[in-house]
Structures are given as C-alpha cells and as structure tokens.
PDB file of C-alpha atoms in Angstrom:
ATOM      1  CA  MET A 859      77.166   3.497 -42.004  1.00  0.00           C
ATOM      2  CA  THR A 860      80.206   5.167 -42.188  1.00  0.00           C
ATOM      3  CA  TRP A 861      79.636   9.724 -42.401  1.00  0.00           C
ATOM      4  CA  ASN A 862      81.214  10.350 -46.264  1.00  0.00           C
ATOM      5  CA  PRO A 863      81.771  13.667 -46.209  1.00  0.00           C
ATOM      6  CA  LEU A 864      82.270  14.042 -49.934  1.00  0.00           C
ATOM      7  CA  ARG A 865      78.939  13.315 -50.237  1.00  0.00           C
ATOM      8  CA  ARG A 866      77.813  16.230 -49.135  1.00  0.00           C
ATOM      9  CA  SER A 867      78.404  19.936 -49.552  1.00  0.00           C
ATOM     10  CA  SER A 868      80.232  22.092 -46.226  1.00  0.00           C
ATOM     11  CA  LEU A 869      79.092  25.742 -47.621  1.00  0.00           C
ATOM     12  CA  THR A 870      75.574  24.909 -48.327  1.00  0.00           C
ATOM     13  CA  HIS A 871      74.493  28.593 -46.973  1.00  0.00           C
ATOM     14  CA  LYS A 872      75.248  31.942 -48.129  1.00  0.00           C
ATOM     15  CA  PRO A 873      76.927  34.161 -45.120  1.00  0.00           C
ATOM     16  CA  ASP A 874      73.701  36.499 -43.718  1.00  0.00           C
ATOM     17  CA  PRO A 875      73.355  39.779 -45.528  1.00  0.00           C
ATOM     18  CA  ALA A 876      74.621  42.374 -42.510  1.00  0.00           C
ATOM     19  CA  PRO A 877      72.691  46.223 -44.057  1.00  0.00           C
ATOM     20  CA  GLY A 878      73.918  49.369 -41.704  1.00  0.00           C
ATOM     21  CA  ILE A 879      77.029  47.125 -39.721  1.00  0.00           C
ATOM     22  CA  ILE A 880      79.059  45.561 -42.963  1.00  0.00           C
ATOM     23  CA  ASP A 881      78.979  47.771 -45.130  1.00  0.00           C
ATOM     24  CA  ARG A 882      77.558  47.637 -48.422  1.00  0.00           C
ATOM     25  CA  LEU A 883      80.795  46.741 -50.569  1.00  0.00           C
ATOM     26  CA  LYS A 884      82.152  44.514 -48.348  1.00  0.00           C
ATOM     27  CA  ASP A 885      78.887  42.700 -48.231  1.00  0.00           C
ATOM     28  CA  ARG A 886      78.797  42.007 -51.817  1.00  0.00           C
ATOM     29  CA  GLU A 887      82.226  41.495 -51.931  1.00  0.00           C
ATOM     30  CA  LEU A 888      82.265  38.604 -49.832  1.00  0.00           C
ATOM     31  CA  GLU A 889      78.821  37.444 -50.922  1.00  0.00           C
ATOM     32  CA  ASP A 890      80.467  36.709 -54.067  1.00  0.00           C
ATOM     33  CA  LEU A 891      82.998  35.382 -52.981  1.00  0.00           C
ATOM     34  CA  TYR A 892      81.281  32.498 -50.938  1.00  0.00           C
ATOM     35  CA  VAL A 893      79.899  31.135 -54.842  1.00  0.00           C
ATOM     36  CA  LYS A 894      82.560  31.101 -56.075  1.00  0.00           C
ATOM     37  CA  LEU A 895      83.843  28.930 -53.407  1.00  0.00           C
ATOM     38  CA  GLN A 896      80.977  27.417 -53.441  1.00  0.00           C
ATOM     39  CA  LYS A 897      82.073  25.668 -57.351  1.00  0.00           C
ATOM     40  CA  LEU A 898      85.979  25.361 -56.096  1.00  0.00           C
ATOM     41  CA  GLU A 899      84.594  23.221 -53.500  1.00  0.00           C
ATOM     42  CA  GLU A 900      82.023  21.041 -56.075  1.00  0.00           C
ATOM     43  CA  ALA A 901      84.745  20.842 -58.309  1.00  0.00           C
ATOM     44  CA  ASN A 902      87.423  20.106 -56.036  1.00  0.00           C
ATOM     45  CA  LYS A 903      84.860  16.742 -54.948  1.00  0.00           C
ATOM     46  CA  ARG A 904      84.511  16.169 -58.365  1.00  0.00           C
ATOM     47  CA  ILE A 905      88.147  15.571 -59.314  1.00  0.00           C
ATOM     48  CA  ILE A 906      88.333  13.204 -56.610  1.00  0.00           C
ATOM     49  CA  LYS A 907      85.468  11.597 -57.838  1.00  0.00           C
ATOM     50  CA  ASP A 908      86.688  11.177 -61.221  1.00  0.00           C
ATOM     51  CA  ILE A 909      90.807  10.060 -60.115  1.00  0.00           C
ATOM     52  CA  LYS A 910      88.342   7.734 -58.508  1.00  0.00           C
ATOM     53  CA  LYS A 911      86.703   6.582 -61.196  1.00  0.00           C
ATOM     54  CA  PHE A 912      90.178   6.492 -63.561  1.00  0.00           C
ATOM     55  CA  SER A 913      92.202   4.562 -61.051  1.00  0.00           C
ATOM     56  CA  GLU A 914      89.598   1.917 -61.078  1.00  0.00           C
ATOM     57  CA  GLY A 915      88.862   1.319 -64.155  1.00  0.00           C
ATOM     58  CA  ILE A 916      92.482   0.804 -65.391  1.00  0.00           C
ATOM     59  CA  GLN A 917      92.547  -2.040 -63.286  1.00  0.00           C
ATOM     60  CA  SER A 918      89.742  -3.408 -63.600  1.00  0.00           C
ATOM     61  CA  LEU A 919      91.164  -3.599 -67.564  1.00  0.00           C
ATOM     62  CA  SER A 920      94.425  -5.197 -66.278  1.00  0.00           C
ATOM     63  CA  LYS A 921      91.970  -7.567 -64.390  1.00  0.00           C
ATOM     64  CA  ALA A 922      90.801  -8.154 -68.584  1.00  0.00           C
ATOM     65  CA  GLU A 923      93.800  -8.640 -69.789  1.00  0.00           C
ATOM     66  CA  ASN A 924      95.279 -11.224 -66.784  1.00  0.00           C
ATOM     67  CA  LYS A 925      91.887 -13.147 -67.360  1.00  0.00           C
ATOM     68  CA  LEU A 926      92.371 -12.954 -72.109  1.00  0.00           C
ATOM     69  CA  ILE A 927      96.063 -13.728 -70.963  1.00  0.00           C
ATOM     70  CA  ASN A 928      94.912 -17.136 -69.657  1.00  0.00           C
ATOM     71  CA  ASP A 929      92.148 -17.776 -71.537  1.00  0.00           C
ATOM     72  CA  LEU A 930      94.167 -16.971 -75.011  1.00  0.00           C
ATOM     73  CA  SER A 931      97.165 -19.456 -74.040  1.00  0.00           C
ATOM     74  CA  SER A 932      95.167 -22.066 -72.989  1.00  0.00           C
ATOM     75  CA  SER A 933      93.727 -22.242 -76.033  1.00  0.00           C
ATOM     76  CA  ALA A 934      94.485 -24.269 -78.747  1.00  0.00           C
ATOM     77  CA  SER A 935      95.084 -21.814 -82.191  1.00  0.00           C
ATOM     78  CA  CYS A 936      98.251 -20.862 -79.174  1.00  0.00           C
ATOM     79  CA  ASN A 937      99.328 -24.279 -78.869  1.00  0.00           C
ATOM     80  CA  LYS A 938      98.800 -25.026 -82.198  1.00  0.00           C
ATOM     81  CA  ASN A 939      99.957 -22.131 -84.765  1.00  0.00           C
ATOM     82  CA  GLU A 940     103.395 -20.925 -83.765  1.00  0.00           C
ATOM     83  CA  LYS A 941     103.493 -16.957 -84.676  1.00  0.00           C
ATOM     84  CA  PHE A 942      99.845 -16.872 -83.186  1.00  0.00           C
ATOM     85  CA  ARG A 943     101.563 -17.772 -79.689  1.00  0.00           C
ATOM     86  CA  SER A 944     104.861 -15.479 -80.566  1.00  0.00           C
ATOM     87  CA  VAL A 945     102.268 -13.070 -80.217  1.00  0.00           C
ATOM     88  CA  VAL A 946     100.580 -14.259 -77.294  1.00  0.00           C
ATOM     89  CA  GLU A 947     103.991 -14.055 -75.688  1.00  0.00           C
ATOM     90  CA  GLU A 948     104.637 -10.906 -76.615  1.00  0.00           C
ATOM     91  CA  TYR A 949     101.603  -9.990 -75.532  1.00  0.00           C
ATOM     92  CA  ILE A 950     101.687 -11.268 -71.621  1.00  0.00           C
ATOM     93  CA  THR A 951     105.564  -9.786 -72.222  1.00  0.00           C
ATOM     94  CA  VAL A 952     103.868  -6.417 -72.831  1.00  0.00           C
ATOM     95  CA  THR A 953     101.025  -6.161 -70.036  1.00  0.00           C
ATOM     96  CA  THR A 954     102.175  -7.515 -67.291  1.00  0.00           C
ATOM     97  CA  GLU A 955     105.103  -4.279 -67.508  1.00  0.00           C
ATOM     98  CA  MET A 956     101.492  -2.346 -67.947  1.00  0.00           C
ATOM     99  CA  ASN A 957      99.963  -3.725 -64.700  1.00  0.00           C
ATOM    100  CA  LYS A 958     102.902  -2.774 -63.287  1.00  0.00           C
ATOM    101  CA  THR A 959     102.662   0.961 -64.622  1.00  0.00           C
ATOM    102  CA  VAL A 960      98.586   0.730 -63.804  1.00  0.00           C
ATOM    103  CA  GLN A 961      99.451  -0.224 -60.027  1.00  0.00           C
ATOM    104  CA  ASP A 962     101.864   2.603 -60.210  1.00  0.00           C
ATOM    105  CA  THR A 963      99.288   5.058 -61.147  1.00  0.00           C
ATOM    106  CA  SER A 964      96.885   4.202 -59.127  1.00  0.00           C
ATOM    107  CA  LYS A 965      99.248   4.870 -56.131  1.00  0.00           C
ATOM    108  CA  VAL A 966     100.413   7.985 -57.845  1.00  0.00           C
ATOM    109  CA  CYS A 967      96.367   9.150 -58.524  1.00  0.00           C
ATOM    110  CA  GLN A 968      95.124   7.875 -54.681  1.00  0.00           C
ATOM    111  CA  LYS A 969      99.154   9.266 -53.411  1.00  0.00           C
ATOM    112  CA  THR A 970      99.208  12.598 -54.767  1.00  0.00           C
ATOM    113  CA  VAL A 971      95.636  13.406 -56.015  1.00  0.00           C
ATOM    114  CA  ILE A 972      92.693  12.111 -54.130  1.00  0.00           C
ATOM    115  CA  ASP A 973      94.379  12.071 -50.577  1.00  0.00           C
ATOM    116  CA  PRO A 974      95.812  15.724 -51.259  1.00  0.00           C
ATOM    117  CA  MET A 975      92.134  16.996 -52.692  1.00  0.00           C
ATOM    118  CA  LYS A 976      90.057  15.161 -49.778  1.00  0.00           C
ATOM    119  CA  LYS A 977      92.153  16.785 -46.819  1.00  0.00           C
ATOM    120  CA  TYR A 978      92.295  19.954 -48.864  1.00  0.00           C
ATOM    121  CA  ASN A 979      88.136  19.516 -49.423  1.00  0.00           C
ATOM    122  CA  SER A 980      88.195  19.471 -45.138  1.00  0.00           C
ATOM    123  CA  GLU A 981      89.239  22.894 -44.655  1.00  0.00           C
ATOM    124  CA  PHE A 982      85.949  23.566 -46.431  1.00  0.00           C
ATOM    125  CA  SER A 983      84.326  22.762 -43.450  1.00  0.00           C
ATOM    126  CA  ASN A 984      86.442  24.726 -41.370  1.00  0.00           C
ATOM    127  CA  ILE A 985      85.441  27.816 -43.802  1.00  0.00           C
ATOM    128  CA  SER A 986      81.616  26.726 -43.095  1.00  0.00           C
ATOM    129  CA  SER A 987      82.688  27.267 -38.848  1.00  0.00           C
ATOM    130  CA  TYR A 988      84.318  30.145 -39.678  1.00  0.00           C
ATOM    131  CA  ILE A 989      80.747  31.889 -41.349  1.00  0.00           C
ATOM    132  CA  HIS A 990      78.893  30.824 -38.633  1.00  0.00           C
ATOM    133  CA  LYS A 991      81.216  32.509 -36.300  1.00  0.00           C
ATOM    134  CA  ARG A 992      80.842  35.505 -38.254  1.00  0.00           C
ATOM    135  CA  ASP A 993      77.402  35.704 -38.670  1.00  0.00           C
ATOM    136  CA  SER A 994      76.354  35.348 -34.441  1.00  0.00           C
ATOM    137  CA  SER A 995      78.707  38.560 -34.402  1.00  0.00           C
ATOM    138  CA  ILE A 996      76.752  39.577 -36.895  1.00  0.00           C
ATOM    139  CA  VAL A 997      73.465  38.203 -35.004  1.00  0.00           C
ATOM    140  CA  ASP A 998      74.511  39.711 -31.774  1.00  0.00           C
ATOM    141  CA  VAL A 999      74.573  43.474 -32.459  1.00  0.00           C
ATOM    142  CA  LYS A1000      70.860  42.620 -34.020  1.00  0.00           C
ATOM    143  CA  LYS A1001      69.915  41.261 -31.117  1.00  0.00           C
ATOM    144  CA  LEU A1002      71.962  44.507 -28.778  1.00  0.00           C
ATOM    145  CA  GLU A1003      70.204  47.397 -31.612  1.00  0.00           C
ATOM    146  CA  ALA A1004      66.760  45.290 -31.113  1.00  0.00           C
ATOM    147  CA  LYS A1005      67.216  45.429 -27.306  1.00  0.00           C
ATOM    148  CA  LEU A1006      68.287  49.394 -27.744  1.00  0.00           C
ATOM    149  CA  ARG A1007      65.490  50.400 -29.325  1.00  0.00           C
ATOM    150  CA  LYS A1008      62.480  48.789 -26.447  1.00  0.00           C
ATOM    151  CA  LEU A1009      64.258  51.530 -24.433  1.00  0.00           C
ATOM    152  CA  GLN A1010      64.424  54.061 -26.781  1.00  0.00           C
ATOM    153  CA  ASP A1011      60.827  53.210 -26.351  1.00  0.00           C
ATOM    154  CA  LYS A1012      60.403  53.435 -22.814  1.00  0.00           C
ATOM    155  CA  GLU A1013      59.916  56.569 -20.683  1.00  0.00           C
ATOM    156  CA  LYS A1014      62.623  58.507 -20.608  1.00  0.00           C
ATOM    157  CA  SER A1015      63.690  58.289 -16.687  1.00  0.00           C
ATOM    158  CA  THR A1016      67.523  59.019 -16.095  1.00  0.00           C
ATOM    159  CA  THR A1017      67.728  54.726 -14.566  1.00  0.00           C
ATOM    160  CA  ASN A1018      66.828  54.451 -18.704  1.00  0.00           C
ATOM    161  CA  MET A1019      68.785  57.075 -19.807  1.00  0.00           C
ATOM    162  CA  ALA A1020      71.752  55.298 -18.995  1.00  0.00           C
ATOM    163  CA  LYS A1021      70.954  51.894 -19.643  1.00  0.00           C
ATOM    164  CA  GLN A1022      70.837  53.339 -23.090  1.00  0.00           C
ATOM    165  CA  GLN A1023      74.487  54.762 -22.269  1.00  0.00           C
ATOM    166  CA  LEU A1024      76.004  51.820 -20.922  1.00  0.00           C
ATOM    167  CA  LEU A1025      73.826  49.156 -23.486  1.00  0.00           C
ATOM    168  CA  LYS A1026      75.175  52.260 -26.439  1.00  0.00           C
ATOM    169  CA  LYS A1027      78.713  51.243 -25.959  1.00  0.00           C
ATOM    170  CA  THR A1028      77.914  47.386 -25.797  1.00  0.00           C
ATOM    171  CA  LEU A1029      76.655  48.095 -29.278  1.00  0.00           C
ATOM    172  CA  GLU A1030      79.047  49.860 -30.483  1.00  0.00           C
ATOM    173  CA  GLN A1031      81.743  47.336 -29.382  1.00  0.00           C
ATOM    174  CA  ALA A1032      79.927  44.405 -30.847  1.00  0.00           C
ATOM    175  CA  ILE A1033      79.329  46.481 -33.954  1.00  0.00           C
ATOM    176  CA  ASN A1034      83.044  47.155 -34.472  1.00  0.00           C
ATOM    177  CA  GLU A1035      84.096  43.055 -33.755  1.00  0.00           C
ATOM    178  CA  ALA A1036      81.268  42.133 -36.244  1.00  0.00           C
ATOM    179  CA  GLN A1037      83.391  43.768 -38.954  1.00  0.00           C
ATOM    180  CA  VAL A1038      86.553  43.095 -37.348  1.00  0.00           C
ATOM    181  CA  THR A1039      85.792  39.496 -38.259  1.00  0.00           C
ATOM    182  CA  HIS A1040      84.167  39.613 -40.812  1.00  0.00           C
ATOM    183  CA  ASN A1041      87.366  42.274 -42.811  1.00  0.00           C
ATOM    184  CA  LYS A1042      89.566  39.015 -42.031  1.00  0.00           C
ATOM    185  CA  LEU A1043      87.393  35.939 -43.017  1.00  0.00           C
ATOM    186  CA  LEU A1044      86.627  38.085 -46.198  1.00  0.00           C
ATOM    187  CA  GLU A1045      90.704  38.950 -46.998  1.00  0.00           C
ATOM    188  CA  ASP A1046      91.249  34.911 -45.268  1.00  0.00           C
ATOM    189  CA  LEU A1047      88.863  33.048 -47.329  1.00  0.00           C
ATOM    190  CA  SER A1048      90.344  35.580 -50.698  1.00  0.00           C
ATOM    191  CA  VAL A1049      93.601  34.597 -50.086  1.00  0.00           C
ATOM    192  CA  PHE A1050      92.860  31.199 -49.959  1.00  0.00           C
ATOM    193  CA  HIS A1051      90.852  31.214 -53.122  1.00  0.00           C
ATOM    194  CA  GLU A1052      94.074  32.545 -54.895  1.00  0.00           C
ATOM    195  CA  LEU A1053      96.175  30.305 -53.316  1.00  0.00           C
ATOM    196  CA  ARG A1054      94.122  27.489 -55.100  1.00  0.00           C
ATOM    197  CA  GLY A1055      95.893  26.577 -58.215  1.00  0.00           C
ATOM    198  CA  GLN A1056      98.943  26.798 -56.288  1.00  0.00           C
ATOM    199  CA  TYR A1057      97.712  23.705 -53.653  1.00  0.00           C
ATOM    200  CA  LEU A1058      95.351  21.570 -57.330  1.00  0.00           C
ATOM    201  CA  THR A1059      97.860  21.966 -60.001  1.00  0.00           C
ATOM    202  CA  PRO A1060     100.731  19.370 -58.538  1.00  0.00           C
ATOM    203  CA  SER A1061      98.597  16.654 -57.667  1.00  0.00           C
ATOM    204  CA  LEU A1062      96.901  17.132 -61.405  1.00  0.00           C
ATOM    205  CA  HIS A1063     100.764  17.821 -62.959  1.00  0.00           C
ATOM    206  CA  SER A1064     101.281  13.606 -60.577  1.00  0.00           C
ATOM    207  CA  LEU A1065      98.282  12.713 -62.721  1.00  0.00           C
ATOM    208  CA  ILE A1066      99.586  13.848 -65.867  1.00  0.00           C
ATOM    209  CA  GLN A1067     102.968  12.349 -65.987  1.00  0.00           C
ATOM    210  CA  SER A1068     101.911   9.150 -64.241  1.00  0.00           C
ATOM    211  CA  GLN A1069      99.252   8.724 -67.946  1.00  0.00           C
ATOM    212  CA  VAL A1070     102.438   9.328 -69.893  1.00  0.00           C
ATOM    213  CA  GLY A1071     103.416   6.208 -68.161  1.00  0.00           C
ATOM    214  CA  LEU A1072     100.167   4.716 -70.115  1.00  0.00           C
ATOM    215  CA  LYS A1073      99.944   5.453 -72.995  1.00  0.00           C
ATOM    216  CA  PRO A1074     103.279   3.857 -75.312  1.00  0.00           C
ATOM    217  CA  PHE A1075     101.024   0.632 -73.788  1.00  0.00           C
ATOM    218  CA  PHE A1076      98.018   1.355 -74.626  1.00  0.00           C
ATOM    219  CA  ILE A1077      99.042   2.477 -78.760  1.00  0.00           C
ATOM    220  CA  TYR A1078     101.440  -1.480 -78.342  1.00  0.00           C
ATOM    221  CA  HIS A1079      98.143  -2.691 -77.447  1.00  0.00           C
ATOM    222  CA  ILE A1080      96.626  -1.693 -80.571  1.00  0.00           C
ATOM    223  CA  PHE A1081      99.569  -3.367 -82.854  1.00  0.00           C
ATOM    224  CA  LEU A1082      99.672  -6.428 -81.308  1.00  0.00           C
ATOM    225  CA  PHE A1083      95.439  -6.797 -81.795  1.00  0.00           C
ATOM    226  CA  LYS A1084      95.522  -5.720 -85.789  1.00  0.00           C
ATOM    227  CA  ARG A1085      98.791  -8.484 -86.072  1.00  0.00           C
ATOM    228  CA  ILE A1086      96.088 -11.552 -84.484  1.00  0.00           C
TER     229      ILE A1086
END
C-alpha cells in the first residue's frame, strides 16, 4: 500500500520548552507560531482534498450528461417530436462544449492547485525536521547541565574542578548553539508563514478563473431544461 503524505500530519509535536536556555518570550513565540503552522498545514490538506472532490464531481457530471444525451437521442420522443429533437440537438452542442471546458478545468485544478499545494505540503515535513534539530540541541544542553550538577556534587578536587571548568565551557557553547538554532528557526518559520498568501493566492485565483468558464454552461443547461 502506497503511503499518502496527505493522510497524516507532519506537525504533531510542539517544540520542547526550554526554560533557562531560551528566552521565555522567544520560546513562547515559537510555540504560538507552531500552532499557526499546524492550522496552515491542515488547511492546505483540506484544500487539496476539496479541489480533488470538485474535479471528480464535474467530471462525473460530464459523464452523466453524455449518457443523458445518448438516452435522449435514441428516445422515441426525439425521433417523433421535431421541437423536442431541436432542443436535444442544442443540448448536445452545449454539452460538447462543456465537456471540453470540464477537461480544461480539471487540468487547471491539477496543475495550478493540487500539484503546487502538494509541493507546499511537503515543506511541513522539512519544518518538522528543523524543529527536531532544535529540540535535539535543547536535549544536549540539558544532558550537559545534569552532568555538571553531578560533578558539582562530588568532592572538590583539582581534577574535579578542572573537569567542571571544561564542562562549563562546553555547556556555554552548547547553550549558544541552541539559542542560535532556535532564533534561526523562529526567523525562517515566521517568513514561511508570512509568505503563505503569495504562494497560495495565484493557485486559488487560477481556479476561480477556470470556474468562470463553467458558469455560463450551467446557466444555459437550466434554460434548456425549462424548454423541454
């Protein structure tokens, strides 16, 4: 069975809290941003799912109308009633044009909405990896802190004090790296979230434009059915 990335979310684990390591406000800022990105991922998946349903729906309607055309054309009423036959012929002409529009719309759905949004959706997996990297740096700091505490609890000796000094330098470096990683992640995710509209809007605009072409056909179909 092929794994479908749209069936499961990438963002399922909030960034680990890091009191005493990361500035409290920056820690909270990342947590709030993470919640926004979770909602964005779910919205993106929902759009892909809805557009697929829309595309499948109009194609099913097109197939149903083709069957209706065949049934009407072969009916006794169409052969005997000239007025009815005229309406059916007009209906065939309109439906033939609509079939082409439906196919064009389905291609627009796939190329300008579904494919770009699938690509966009894959970015959330990368975000999850970056958050995991950030969390790993926090874990490293906590391990060093625990190790330092153990040394501090031991008897004070020249060797022990030397180990503590060396460990403090390593810890200081690890804290600095964790802070840099956190700040860079926060900056990149903020930009990613802010630019969401610039990425998604053209896709949705193309979809709306494609639906404009369908509207006259639907209206004319209603008009034809009223004449039958």
